[in-house]
Coordinates of C-alpha atoms and ligand atoms in Angstrom, one line a residue:
Chain A
M547 CA 0.0 0.0 0.0
T548 CA 1.3 3.4 -0.8
E549 CA 1.1 6.1 1.8
A550 CA -1.3 8.1 -0.3
V551 CA -3.8 5.3 -0.4
E552 CA -3.2 4.3 3.2
Y553 CA -3.9 7.8 4.5
R554 CA -6.7 8.8 2.1
A555 CA -8.8 9.9 5.1
Y556 CA -6.3 12.3 6.4
R557 CA -5.8 13.8 3.0
R558 CA -9.6 14.7 3.1
V559 CA -9.1 16.2 6.5
E560 CA -6.3 18.4 5.1
E561 CA -8.4 19.4 2.1
A562 CA -11.4 20.1 4.4
R563 CA -9.2 22.5 6.4
A564 CA -7.3 24.0 3.4
K565 CA -6.8 27.7 3.1
G566 CA -8.8 29.2 0.3
R567 CA -11.5 26.6 0.4
P568 CA -15.0 28.1 0.0
T569 CA -16.4 29.3 3.3
G570 CA -20.0 29.3 4.6
R571 CA -20.4 32.8 3.3
D572 CA -19.2 31.7 -0.2
Y573 CA -22.0 29.1 -0.3
I574 CA -24.6 31.7 0.8
D575 CA -23.4 34.1 -1.9
N576 CA -23.5 31.5 -4.6
L577 CA -26.7 29.7 -3.6
I578 CA -29.0 32.2 -2.0
S579 CA -30.4 35.4 -3.6
N580 CA -31.7 38.4 -1.6
F581 CA -29.8 37.1 1.5
T582 CA -30.7 39.2 4.5
E583 CA -28.5 38.7 7.5
F584 CA -30.0 38.6 11.0
H585 CA -27.9 39.0 14.1
G586 CA -28.0 38.1 17.8
D587 CA -29.4 35.6 20.2
R588 CA -31.4 38.1 22.2
R589 CA -29.8 36.9 25.3
F590 CA -26.1 37.7 25.4
G591 CA -24.7 38.9 22.1
D592 CA -24.0 38.2 18.5
D593 CA -21.6 35.4 17.6
A594 CA -20.0 36.1 14.2
A595 CA -18.9 32.4 14.0
V596 CA -22.5 31.8 13.0
V597 CA -24.0 33.7 10.0
S598 CA -27.8 33.5 9.8
G599 CA -30.6 35.0 7.8
I600 CA -33.1 34.5 5.2
G601 CA -33.1 34.6 1.4
R602 CA -34.3 32.6 -1.6
L603 CA -33.2 29.3 -2.9
R604 CA -34.4 29.8 -6.5
N605 CA -37.9 31.2 -5.8
M606 CA -38.3 29.6 -2.4
P607 CA -37.9 31.6 0.9
I608 CA -35.4 29.8 3.1
T609 CA -33.6 30.2 6.4
V610 CA -29.9 29.8 6.2
I611 CA -27.6 29.2 9.2
A612 CA -23.9 28.8 8.4
T613 CA -20.8 28.5 10.5
D614 CA -18.3 30.7 8.8
K615 CA -14.5 30.5 9.2
G616 CA -13.9 33.8 7.4
R617 CA -11.6 34.3 4.3
T618 CA -8.9 36.7 5.4
T619 CA -6.9 36.6 8.6
K620 CA -8.9 39.6 9.9
E621 CA -12.2 37.8 9.1
K622 CA -11.0 34.6 10.6
V623 CA -10.3 36.3 13.9
A624 CA -13.6 38.1 13.8
H625 CA -15.4 34.8 13.1
N626 CA -13.4 33.0 15.8
F627 CA -12.3 30.6 13.0
G628 CA -15.8 29.2 12.8
S629 CA -16.0 27.9 16.3
P630 CA -19.2 29.1 17.9
H631 CA -19.8 30.2 21.5
P632 CA -23.2 29.3 23.1
E633 CA -24.7 32.5 21.7
G634 CA -24.0 31.2 18.2
Y635 CA -26.1 28.1 18.9
R636 CA -28.8 30.2 20.5
K637 CA -28.9 32.5 17.5
A638 CA -29.2 29.5 15.3
L639 CA -32.1 28.2 17.3
R640 CA -33.8 31.5 17.3
Q641 CA -33.6 31.5 13.5
M642 CA -34.9 27.9 13.3
K643 CA -37.9 28.8 15.5
L644 CA -38.7 31.7 13.1
A645 CA -38.3 29.4 10.2
E646 CA -40.9 27.1 11.8
K647 CA -43.2 30.0 12.4
F648 CA -43.1 31.2 8.8
H649 CA -43.0 27.7 7.2
R650 CA -39.5 28.2 5.7
P651 CA -37.2 25.3 5.3
V652 CA -33.8 25.5 7.0
L653 CA -30.4 25.0 5.4
C654 CA -27.5 24.6 7.8
I655 CA -24.1 25.0 6.3
V656 CA -21.5 23.4 8.5
D657 CA -17.8 24.1 8.6
T658 CA -16.4 24.1 12.1
A659 CA -13.6 22.5 14.0
G660 CA -16.0 22.4 16.9
A661 CA -17.8 24.4 19.5
Y662 CA -15.2 26.8 21.1
P663 CA -13.6 25.4 24.2
G664 CA -13.0 28.6 26.3
I665 CA -13.8 30.1 29.7
G666 CA -16.7 32.3 28.5
A667 CA -18.1 29.6 26.4
E668 CA -18.2 27.2 29.3
E669 CA -19.6 29.8 31.8
R670 CA -22.4 30.7 29.4
G671 CA -23.4 27.1 28.9
Q672 CA -21.9 25.6 25.8
A673 CA -23.2 22.2 26.7
Q674 CA -26.6 23.5 27.6
A675 CA -26.9 25.4 24.3
I676 CA -25.9 22.4 22.2
A677 CA -28.2 20.1 24.2
E678 CA -31.1 22.5 23.7
N679 CA -30.6 22.6 19.9
L680 CA -30.5 18.8 19.7
M681 CA -33.8 18.5 21.5
A682 CA -35.4 21.4 19.7
M683 CA -34.3 20.3 16.2
M684 CA -35.7 16.8 16.9
S685 CA -39.2 18.4 16.9
L686 CA -38.7 21.4 14.6
K687 CA -41.8 21.4 12.3
T688 CA -40.0 22.4 9.1
P689 CA -37.6 20.5 6.8
V690 CA -33.9 20.8 7.7
I691 CA -31.0 19.9 5.4
S692 CA -27.4 20.2 6.7
L693 CA -24.7 20.7 4.2
F694 CA -21.1 19.9 5.4
I695 CA -18.6 21.9 3.4
G696 CA -15.4 21.5 5.3
E697 CA -14.9 20.4 8.9
G698 CA -17.7 18.8 10.9
G699 CA -16.3 18.9 14.5
S700 CA -18.3 16.8 16.9
G701 CA -21.1 18.2 19.1
G702 CA -20.5 21.7 17.7
A703 CA -21.4 20.4 14.2
L704 CA -24.2 18.1 15.4
A705 CA -26.0 21.1 17.0
L706 CA -26.6 22.3 13.4
A707 CA -27.1 18.8 11.9
V708 CA -30.1 17.2 13.6
A709 CA -31.6 17.3 10.1
D710 CA -33.8 15.4 7.7
R711 CA -30.9 15.1 5.3
V712 CA -27.1 15.4 5.5
F713 CA -25.2 16.3 2.4
M714 CA -21.5 16.2 2.3
M715 CA -19.1 17.9 -0.1
E716 CA -16.7 15.4 -1.4
N717 CA -13.8 16.6 0.8
A718 CA -15.8 17.5 3.9
V719 CA -15.3 15.4 7.0
Y720 CA -17.5 14.8 10.1
S721 CA -16.2 13.3 13.2
V722 CA -16.7 12.7 16.9
I723 CA -13.2 14.0 17.6
S724 CA -10.4 15.5 15.6
P725 CA -7.8 12.9 14.4
E726 CA -5.2 14.8 16.4
G727 CA -7.3 14.6 19.6
C728 CA -8.1 11.0 19.0
A729 CA -4.4 10.1 18.5
S730 CA -3.2 12.0 21.5
I731 CA -5.8 10.5 23.8
L732 CA -5.6 6.9 22.6
W733 CA -2.0 6.6 21.6
K734 CA -0.5 9.6 23.5
D735 CA 0.8 10.8 20.2
A736 CA -0.9 13.5 18.3
K737 CA 1.4 12.8 15.3
K738 CA -0.5 9.6 14.7
M739 CA -3.4 11.7 13.4
K740 CA -3.2 10.0 10.0
E741 CA -3.8 6.6 11.5
A742 CA -6.6 8.0 13.7
A743 CA -8.3 9.7 10.7
E744 CA -8.3 6.4 8.9
C745 CA -9.9 4.6 11.9
L746 CA -12.5 7.2 12.7
K747 CA -14.5 6.7 9.4
L748 CA -14.9 10.4 8.9
T749 CA -14.9 10.9 5.1
A750 CA -18.0 11.6 3.1
Q751 CA -17.9 8.2 1.6
D752 CA -17.6 6.5 5.0
L753 CA -20.5 8.5 6.4
M754 CA -22.7 7.5 3.4
A755 CA -21.9 3.9 4.1
L756 CA -22.8 4.4 7.8
G757 CA -26.1 6.1 7.0
V758 CA -25.0 9.4 8.6
A759 CA -25.1 11.2 5.2
E760 CA -27.5 10.8 2.3
R761 CA -25.5 12.4 -0.5
V762 CA -21.9 13.2 -1.5
I763 CA -21.4 16.2 -3.9
S764 CA -18.3 15.9 -6.0
E765 CA -15.9 18.7 -6.2
P766 CA -13.7 19.9 -9.0
E767 CA -9.9 19.5 -8.8
N768 CA -9.4 23.2 -8.1
F769 CA -12.3 24.0 -5.9
R770 CA -10.3 26.6 -4.1
E771 CA -10.3 28.8 -7.1
E772 CA -13.3 30.6 -8.6
T773 CA -13.5 28.6 -11.8
R774 CA -16.3 27.7 -14.2
Q775 CA -16.2 24.2 -12.7
A776 CA -16.7 25.7 -9.2
K777 CA -19.7 27.6 -10.4
Q778 CA -21.1 24.4 -11.8
V779 CA -20.9 22.8 -8.4
Y780 CA -23.1 25.5 -7.0
Y781 CA -25.6 25.2 -9.8
R782 CA -25.8 21.5 -9.1
L783 CA -26.1 22.0 -5.4
E784 CA -28.9 24.5 -5.9
D785 CA -30.8 21.9 -8.0
L786 CA -30.2 19.2 -5.4
L787 CA -31.2 21.3 -2.4
Y788 CA -34.2 22.7 -4.1
E789 CA -35.5 19.3 -5.2
E790 CA -34.8 17.8 -1.8
F791 CA -36.6 20.6 0.0
Q792 CA -39.6 20.3 -2.4
W793 CA -39.7 16.6 -1.6
L794 CA -39.5 17.1 2.1
R795 CA -42.1 19.8 2.1
K796 CA -44.7 17.4 0.6
K797 CA -44.6 15.4 3.9
S798 CA -47.0 16.1 6.7
E799 CA -45.5 17.4 9.9
E800 CA -46.1 14.1 11.6
E801 CA -44.4 12.2 8.8
L802 CA -41.5 14.5 8.7
L803 CA -40.8 14.3 12.5
A804 CA -41.4 10.6 12.6
Q805 CA -38.8 10.1 9.8
R806 CA -36.4 12.5 11.4
Y807 CA -36.7 10.5 14.7
E808 CA -36.1 7.3 12.9
R809 CA -33.2 8.7 11.0
F810 CA -31.3 9.0 14.3
R811 CA -33.0 6.2 16.1
K812 CA -31.4 3.6 13.8
F813 CA -27.8 4.2 14.9
G814 CA -26.8 1.5 17.2
R815 CA -30.1 -0.4 17.1
P816 CA -29.3 -4.1 16.9
D817 CA -31.7 -4.8 14.0
S818 CA -30.8 -1.8 11.9
E819 CA -29.5 -2.2 8.4
Q820 CA -27.0 0.5 8.9
R821 CA -24.8 -2.0 10.7
A822 CA -24.8 -4.4 7.8
D823 CA -23.9 -1.6 5.4
C824 CA -21.1 -0.6 7.6
Q825 CA -19.7 -4.1 7.9
A826 CA -19.9 -4.5 4.2
G827 CA -18.0 -1.3 3.7
Q828 CA -15.0 -2.5 5.5
Chain B
M581 CA 6.5 8.8 59.3
M582 CA 3.6 10.9 60.0
Y583 CA 0.9 8.9 58.2
Q584 CA 0.3 6.7 61.1
G585 CA -1.3 9.2 63.3
L586 CA -3.7 10.0 60.6
F587 CA -5.2 6.6 60.6
R588 CA -8.3 7.2 62.6
K589 CA -8.8 3.9 64.3
P590 CA -6.5 1.0 63.7
K591 CA -8.3 -2.1 64.7
N592 CA -5.5 -3.7 66.6
A593 CA -1.8 -3.5 67.0
L594 CA -1.2 -6.3 64.6
E595 CA -2.7 -4.4 61.8
I596 CA -0.3 -1.5 61.8
R597 CA 2.9 -2.5 63.5
D598 CA 5.5 0.1 64.5
G599 CA 8.1 0.6 61.9
E600 CA 6.2 -1.0 59.1
M601 CA 5.2 2.3 57.6
E602 CA 8.6 3.7 57.8
A603 CA 10.0 0.8 55.9
G604 CA 7.4 1.6 53.2
Q605 CA 5.9 -1.8 53.7
P606 CA 2.5 -1.2 55.3
Y607 CA 1.3 -4.4 56.9
I608 CA -2.3 -3.8 55.7
A609 CA -4.4 -4.8 52.8
D610 CA -4.3 -2.4 49.9
D611 CA -8.0 -1.7 50.0
A612 CA -8.3 -1.1 53.8
Y613 CA -7.5 2.6 53.5
V614 CA -8.2 5.3 51.0
K615 CA -6.7 8.7 50.8
C616 CA -9.2 11.5 50.4
P617 CA -8.1 13.6 47.4
K618 CA -9.6 16.7 48.9
C619 CA -8.5 16.8 52.6
R620 CA -5.6 14.3 52.0
K621 CA -6.4 12.4 55.1
M622 CA -6.1 8.6 55.2
L623 CA -9.5 7.1 55.8
Y624 CA -10.8 3.6 56.6
A625 CA -12.3 2.3 53.4
A626 CA -15.1 0.8 55.6
D627 CA -15.9 4.2 57.1
V628 CA -16.1 5.7 53.6
R629 CA -18.4 2.9 52.5
D630 CA -20.6 3.3 55.5
N631 CA -20.8 7.0 54.8
L632 CA -22.3 6.6 51.3
E633 CA -18.8 6.8 49.8
V634 CA -18.4 10.3 51.2
C635 CA -15.3 11.4 53.1
P636 CA -16.4 11.6 56.8
E637 CA -13.8 14.3 57.4
C638 CA -14.5 16.9 54.6
G639 CA -17.5 15.7 52.7
H640 CA -15.7 14.9 49.5
H641 CA -17.9 12.7 47.3
F642 CA -16.0 9.7 46.1
P643 CA -17.0 8.0 42.8
V644 CA -19.6 5.3 43.2
A645 CA -20.1 2.3 40.9
A646 CA -23.5 2.2 39.2
R647 CA -24.8 -0.8 41.0
R648 CA -23.8 0.6 44.4
R649 CA -25.5 3.9 43.6
I650 CA -28.7 2.2 42.8
E651 CA -28.5 0.3 46.1
L652 CA -28.1 3.6 47.9
L653 CA -31.0 5.3 46.0
V654 CA -33.9 3.0 45.5
D655 CA -36.2 1.1 47.8
P656 CA -34.6 -2.2 48.9
Q657 CA -34.9 -5.0 46.3
S658 CA -37.0 -2.9 44.0
F659 CA -34.6 -2.5 41.1
Q660 CA -35.4 -4.5 38.1
E661 CA -32.7 -4.2 35.5
M662 CA -34.0 -3.6 32.0
F663 CA -32.6 -2.4 28.7
S664 CA -29.0 -2.1 30.0
P665 CA -26.6 -4.4 28.2
G666 CA -26.3 -7.5 30.4
A667 CA -29.9 -7.2 31.6
G668 CA -31.1 -9.3 28.7
N669 CA -32.4 -12.6 29.8
G670 CA -35.9 -11.5 29.2
E671 CA -38.0 -11.2 26.0
G672 CA -38.7 -8.5 23.5
R673 CA -37.2 -5.2 24.4
E674 CA -34.8 -6.6 27.0
K675 CA -33.6 -9.1 24.5
R676 CA -33.1 -6.4 22.0
A677 CA -31.0 -4.4 24.5
A678 CA -28.9 -7.5 25.1
E679 CA -28.4 -7.7 21.4
A680 CA -27.4 -4.1 21.3
I681 CA -24.2 -4.9 23.1
E682 CA -23.3 -7.5 20.5
A683 CA -24.0 -5.0 17.7
A684 CA -21.8 -2.5 19.5
R685 CA -18.9 -4.9 19.8
N686 CA -17.0 -2.9 17.3
P687 CA -19.3 -1.1 14.9
I688 CA -16.6 0.8 12.9
G689 CA -13.9 -1.8 13.3
F690 CA -11.7 0.4 15.5
P691 CA -8.4 -1.3 16.2
G692 CA -8.0 -2.5 19.8
Y693 CA -11.6 -1.7 20.8
E694 CA -12.6 -5.2 21.5
E695 CA -9.7 -5.7 23.9
K696 CA -10.6 -2.4 25.7
L697 CA -14.2 -3.6 26.0
S698 CA -13.1 -6.9 27.5
A699 CA -10.8 -5.2 29.9
A700 CA -13.5 -2.8 31.0
R701 CA -15.9 -5.7 31.6
Q702 CA -13.3 -7.4 33.7
K703 CA -12.6 -4.3 35.7
S704 CA -16.1 -3.2 36.3
G705 CA -17.9 -6.5 36.4
E706 CA -20.5 -4.9 34.2
Q707 CA -21.3 -5.4 30.5
E708 CA -21.4 -1.7 29.6
G709 CA -21.2 1.8 31.1
V710 CA -24.8 2.2 32.1
L711 CA -27.4 0.4 34.2
C712 CA -31.0 1.0 33.3
G713 CA -34.2 -0.3 34.7
L714 CA -37.4 0.1 36.8
A715 CA -37.3 0.7 40.5
R716 CA -39.3 2.2 43.3
I717 CA -38.1 5.4 45.0
G718 CA -40.2 6.0 48.2
G719 CA -42.7 3.6 46.8
L720 CA -43.0 5.5 43.5
P721 CA -42.3 3.6 40.3
T722 CA -39.5 5.3 38.4
C723 CA -37.3 4.5 35.4
I724 CA -33.7 5.0 36.3
F725 CA -30.4 5.0 34.5
V726 CA -27.0 5.2 36.2
M727 CA -23.8 5.6 34.3
N728 CA -20.6 3.9 35.4
M729 CA -17.2 5.7 35.4
D730 CA -15.4 2.3 35.9
F731 CA -16.4 1.4 32.3
M732 CA -14.1 3.2 29.9
M733 CA -14.4 6.5 31.7
G734 CA -18.2 6.4 31.3
S735 CA -17.8 7.1 27.6
M736 CA -21.0 6.9 25.6
G737 CA -21.2 4.6 22.7
T738 CA -24.1 2.9 20.8
A739 CA -24.9 0.4 23.6
I740 CA -25.3 3.1 26.2
G741 CA -27.3 5.4 23.8
E742 CA -29.5 2.5 22.8
A743 CA -30.2 1.5 26.4
I744 CA -31.0 5.0 27.6
T745 CA -33.2 5.6 24.5
Q746 CA -35.1 2.4 25.1
L747 CA -35.6 3.5 28.8
F748 CA -37.1 6.8 27.8
E749 CA -39.3 5.2 25.2
F750 CA -40.5 2.7 27.8
A751 CA -41.1 5.5 30.3
A752 CA -43.1 7.5 27.8
E753 CA -45.2 4.5 27.0
K754 CA -45.9 3.6 30.6
R755 CA -46.1 7.2 31.7
L756 CA -43.3 7.0 34.2
P757 CA -40.8 9.6 35.4
V758 CA -37.1 9.1 34.7
V759 CA -34.3 9.7 37.1
G760 CA -30.8 9.6 35.7
Y761 CA -27.3 9.8 37.1
T762 CA -24.6 10.9 34.7
V763 CA -20.8 10.5 34.8
S764 CA -18.9 10.6 31.6
G765 CA -15.7 11.5 29.9
G766 CA -17.7 12.1 26.7
A767 CA -18.4 10.2 23.5
R768 CA -16.7 6.9 22.9
M769 CA -14.3 7.7 20.1
Q770 CA -13.8 4.1 19.2
E771 CA -17.3 4.1 17.8
G772 CA -16.6 7.2 15.8
I773 CA -19.5 9.1 14.4
L774 CA -22.0 6.5 15.6
S775 CA -21.2 7.6 19.2
L776 CA -21.9 11.2 18.2
M777 CA -25.3 10.1 16.7
Q778 CA -26.3 8.8 20.1
M779 CA -26.5 12.4 21.4
A780 CA -29.2 13.2 18.8
K781 CA -30.9 9.8 19.3
V782 CA -31.2 10.1 23.1
S783 CA -32.3 13.8 22.7
G784 CA -35.1 12.6 20.5
A785 CA -36.3 10.1 23.1
V786 CA -36.0 12.7 25.9
K787 CA -38.1 15.1 23.9
R788 CA -40.8 12.6 23.2
H789 CA -40.9 11.7 26.9
S790 CA -41.1 15.4 27.8
D791 CA -43.9 16.0 25.3
E792 CA -45.9 13.5 27.2
G793 CA -45.8 15.8 30.2
L794 CA -43.5 13.5 32.2
L795 CA -40.8 14.3 34.6
Y796 CA -37.1 13.8 33.9
A797 CA -34.7 14.6 36.8
V798 CA -31.0 14.2 36.3
V799 CA -28.1 14.2 38.9
L800 CA -24.7 15.2 37.5
T801 CA -21.8 13.5 39.2
D802 CA -18.1 14.0 39.0
P803 CA -17.1 14.2 36.1
T804 CA -19.8 14.8 33.5
T805 CA -18.3 16.2 30.3
G806 CA -18.4 16.1 26.5
G807 CA -21.3 14.7 24.6
V808 CA -23.2 13.5 27.6
T809 CA -23.3 17.0 29.1
A810 CA -24.1 18.4 25.6
S811 CA -27.2 16.2 25.4
F812 CA -29.2 14.4 28.1
A813 CA -27.3 15.7 31.1
M814 CA -28.5 19.2 30.3
Q815 CA -32.0 18.2 29.2
G816 CA -33.6 17.4 32.6
D817 CA -36.7 19.3 33.8
V818 CA -34.8 19.3 37.1
I819 CA -31.0 19.3 37.0
L820 CA -29.1 18.5 40.2
A821 CA -25.4 18.0 40.9
E822 CA -23.3 16.4 43.6
P823 CA -21.0 18.8 45.5
G824 CA -17.8 19.6 43.7
A825 CA -18.7 17.7 40.5
L826 CA -16.8 18.8 37.4
I827 CA -19.4 19.6 34.7
G828 CA -18.6 20.9 31.3
F829 CA -18.5 20.6 27.6
A830 CA -14.8 20.7 26.9
G831 CA -12.4 19.0 29.4
P832 CA -10.2 21.4 31.5
R833 CA -7.0 20.3 29.7
V834 CA -8.5 21.0 26.2
I835 CA -9.5 24.5 27.4
E836 CA -6.1 25.2 28.9
Q837 CA -4.4 24.1 25.7
T838 CA -6.7 26.4 23.6
I839 CA -6.5 29.5 25.7
L840 CA -2.9 29.0 26.9
Q841 CA -3.6 29.9 30.4
K842 CA -4.5 28.2 33.7
L843 CA -8.1 27.8 34.6
P844 CA -9.4 29.6 37.7
E845 CA -10.0 27.6 40.9
G846 CA -13.5 26.1 41.0
F847 CA -14.0 26.5 37.2
Q848 CA -16.6 24.0 35.8
R849 CA -17.5 22.9 39.3
A850 CA -21.1 22.3 40.4
E851 CA -20.9 25.4 42.7
L852 CA -20.1 27.7 39.8
L853 CA -22.7 26.2 37.5
L854 CA -25.3 26.8 40.2
K855 CA -24.2 30.4 40.4
K856 CA -24.3 30.8 36.7
G857 CA -27.8 29.4 36.6
F858 CA -27.3 26.1 34.8
I859 CA -28.4 23.7 37.5
D860 CA -31.3 23.7 39.9
D861 CA -29.4 22.7 43.0
I862 CA -26.5 20.9 44.6
V863 CA -27.6 18.0 46.7
H864 CA -25.4 16.1 49.1
R865 CA -25.4 12.4 48.5
R866 CA -27.0 11.7 51.9
K867 CA -30.0 13.9 50.9
Q868 CA -30.5 12.7 47.4
R869 CA -33.0 10.0 48.1
T870 CA -35.1 12.2 50.3
Y871 CA -34.9 15.0 47.7
L872 CA -36.0 12.7 44.9
I873 CA -38.8 11.1 46.9
N874 CA -40.2 14.6 47.5
L875 CA -39.7 15.6 43.8
L876 CA -41.3 12.5 42.5
G877 CA -44.1 12.9 44.9
L878 CA -44.8 16.4 43.8
H879 CA -45.1 15.1 40.2
S880 CA -46.9 11.9 41.1
D881 CA -50.4 12.9 40.1
Q882 CA -49.1 12.4 36.6
I883 CA -48.1 8.8 37.3
Q884 CA -50.5 6.3 36.2
I885 CA -49.5 2.7 35.9
Ligands
LIG1436 ZN1 -11.8 14.4 52.8

């Protein structure tokens, strides 16, 4: 086995984190027209790591919630590198509740290394904010699709991904722990992150096989540049998202919520097919 | 050496002979004494046991294994283990729960996981990191779950998520309250993304139980961190904590490495969470049973079985 093949998972991780890769804001700019940003959680402040607002996907009014890492160094600092504080999750929840009220579907765009581990974040209830989102999203009476565009870091990503569908960009990853964190805890050696990445089954393809994601969207070779191929990815995404939302909107509230419950209920259930798929995938 | 004077009541002269300690060869069984991590006194293990695993000197709450905690909490002989992996000699749901543990043996094929599970089973004498079931607390039928720190640091994988989910589904169906005790180092990384999915799965079951108008009370014990805190530990109608319990999302070391400074004294402790408004109260272990009997009683007009 060559190293390139052996560590294919970590190469995805590197690509997911790569400088110049489209940010949450880029997706909003390319997919959503008339985007109007709304700020604040009405409790503590406005977390710039989360960008939220409304706009149109084609002709359909939609709520968009995106973690945004920022493009320039200045933006990155302002957006806290895409790692939300509790107020970011509370802002997201506020927008979701408004979406429910006005019967708008919700698109969550996820790109975060995780919820921020800091003093203020802990003191203001990072865990409580995430826990509240999980519970509220489980019963949100409007369709939710989460699109993973880069890093999907653990509970901080899940708090925006209790969704009816999870779409993954080809080089996006989604994991319970970073490969570095996993390696340093399990093997006391963060440098074994490549091995850890392989073991964690965090690539888009792995997540499809496990039933965690429904769709993988292929990326052009040079997705970091604004090319015609990159534009085409957005056109394709627009189609896919629009069609999926139309499909989800046909469901009754009861059906939608029952299926969302079942979507997560299956993980770890002894008789679920997901396990067979996973085993076959190995 | 000065340790000797700190032993509160040596049973007889044979047990601690002069000079033994100085030679660094104490003539005592390893488990006869424990050192309190808070007041640093050497204590008779039997005294600690008789005191609900609480330091008789300073009130430090020692960790308690799940089965022992249930014994301390529920009416004598009233616990009927259900849903937890290992409970499964029954039919239907219980059998399914027993199967869950088989399914969870190594769901993503993580290297070395099976050996770790075997070692944890050996060490804890339990099949997994949670005990679930039905019990009476002050005569009131209650569904309970108690997590076990002895089992892979109380990490949550699919077997634990499945057992707790089944417990909440059962409680919703039978219109029973749920009392839970959490202790956890977070998600079980050897089960990868599937362990993360348990946070959403259990949250769904908690929500359905809640929507039925039923009570869920949770007691957070030392330590409760990571994915457990960011899901069902923080979803109780009533959230209690044991004195001094570490409760947080990120572990203290991760935070220190991120912000590159030392954390203040008492950070992420139950006392600070109470002050910040994230828990309802801190309840000493000795008072928990009485507290819960009162709490369940105040909600018992909703209990119909
Ligand atoms: Zn003490």
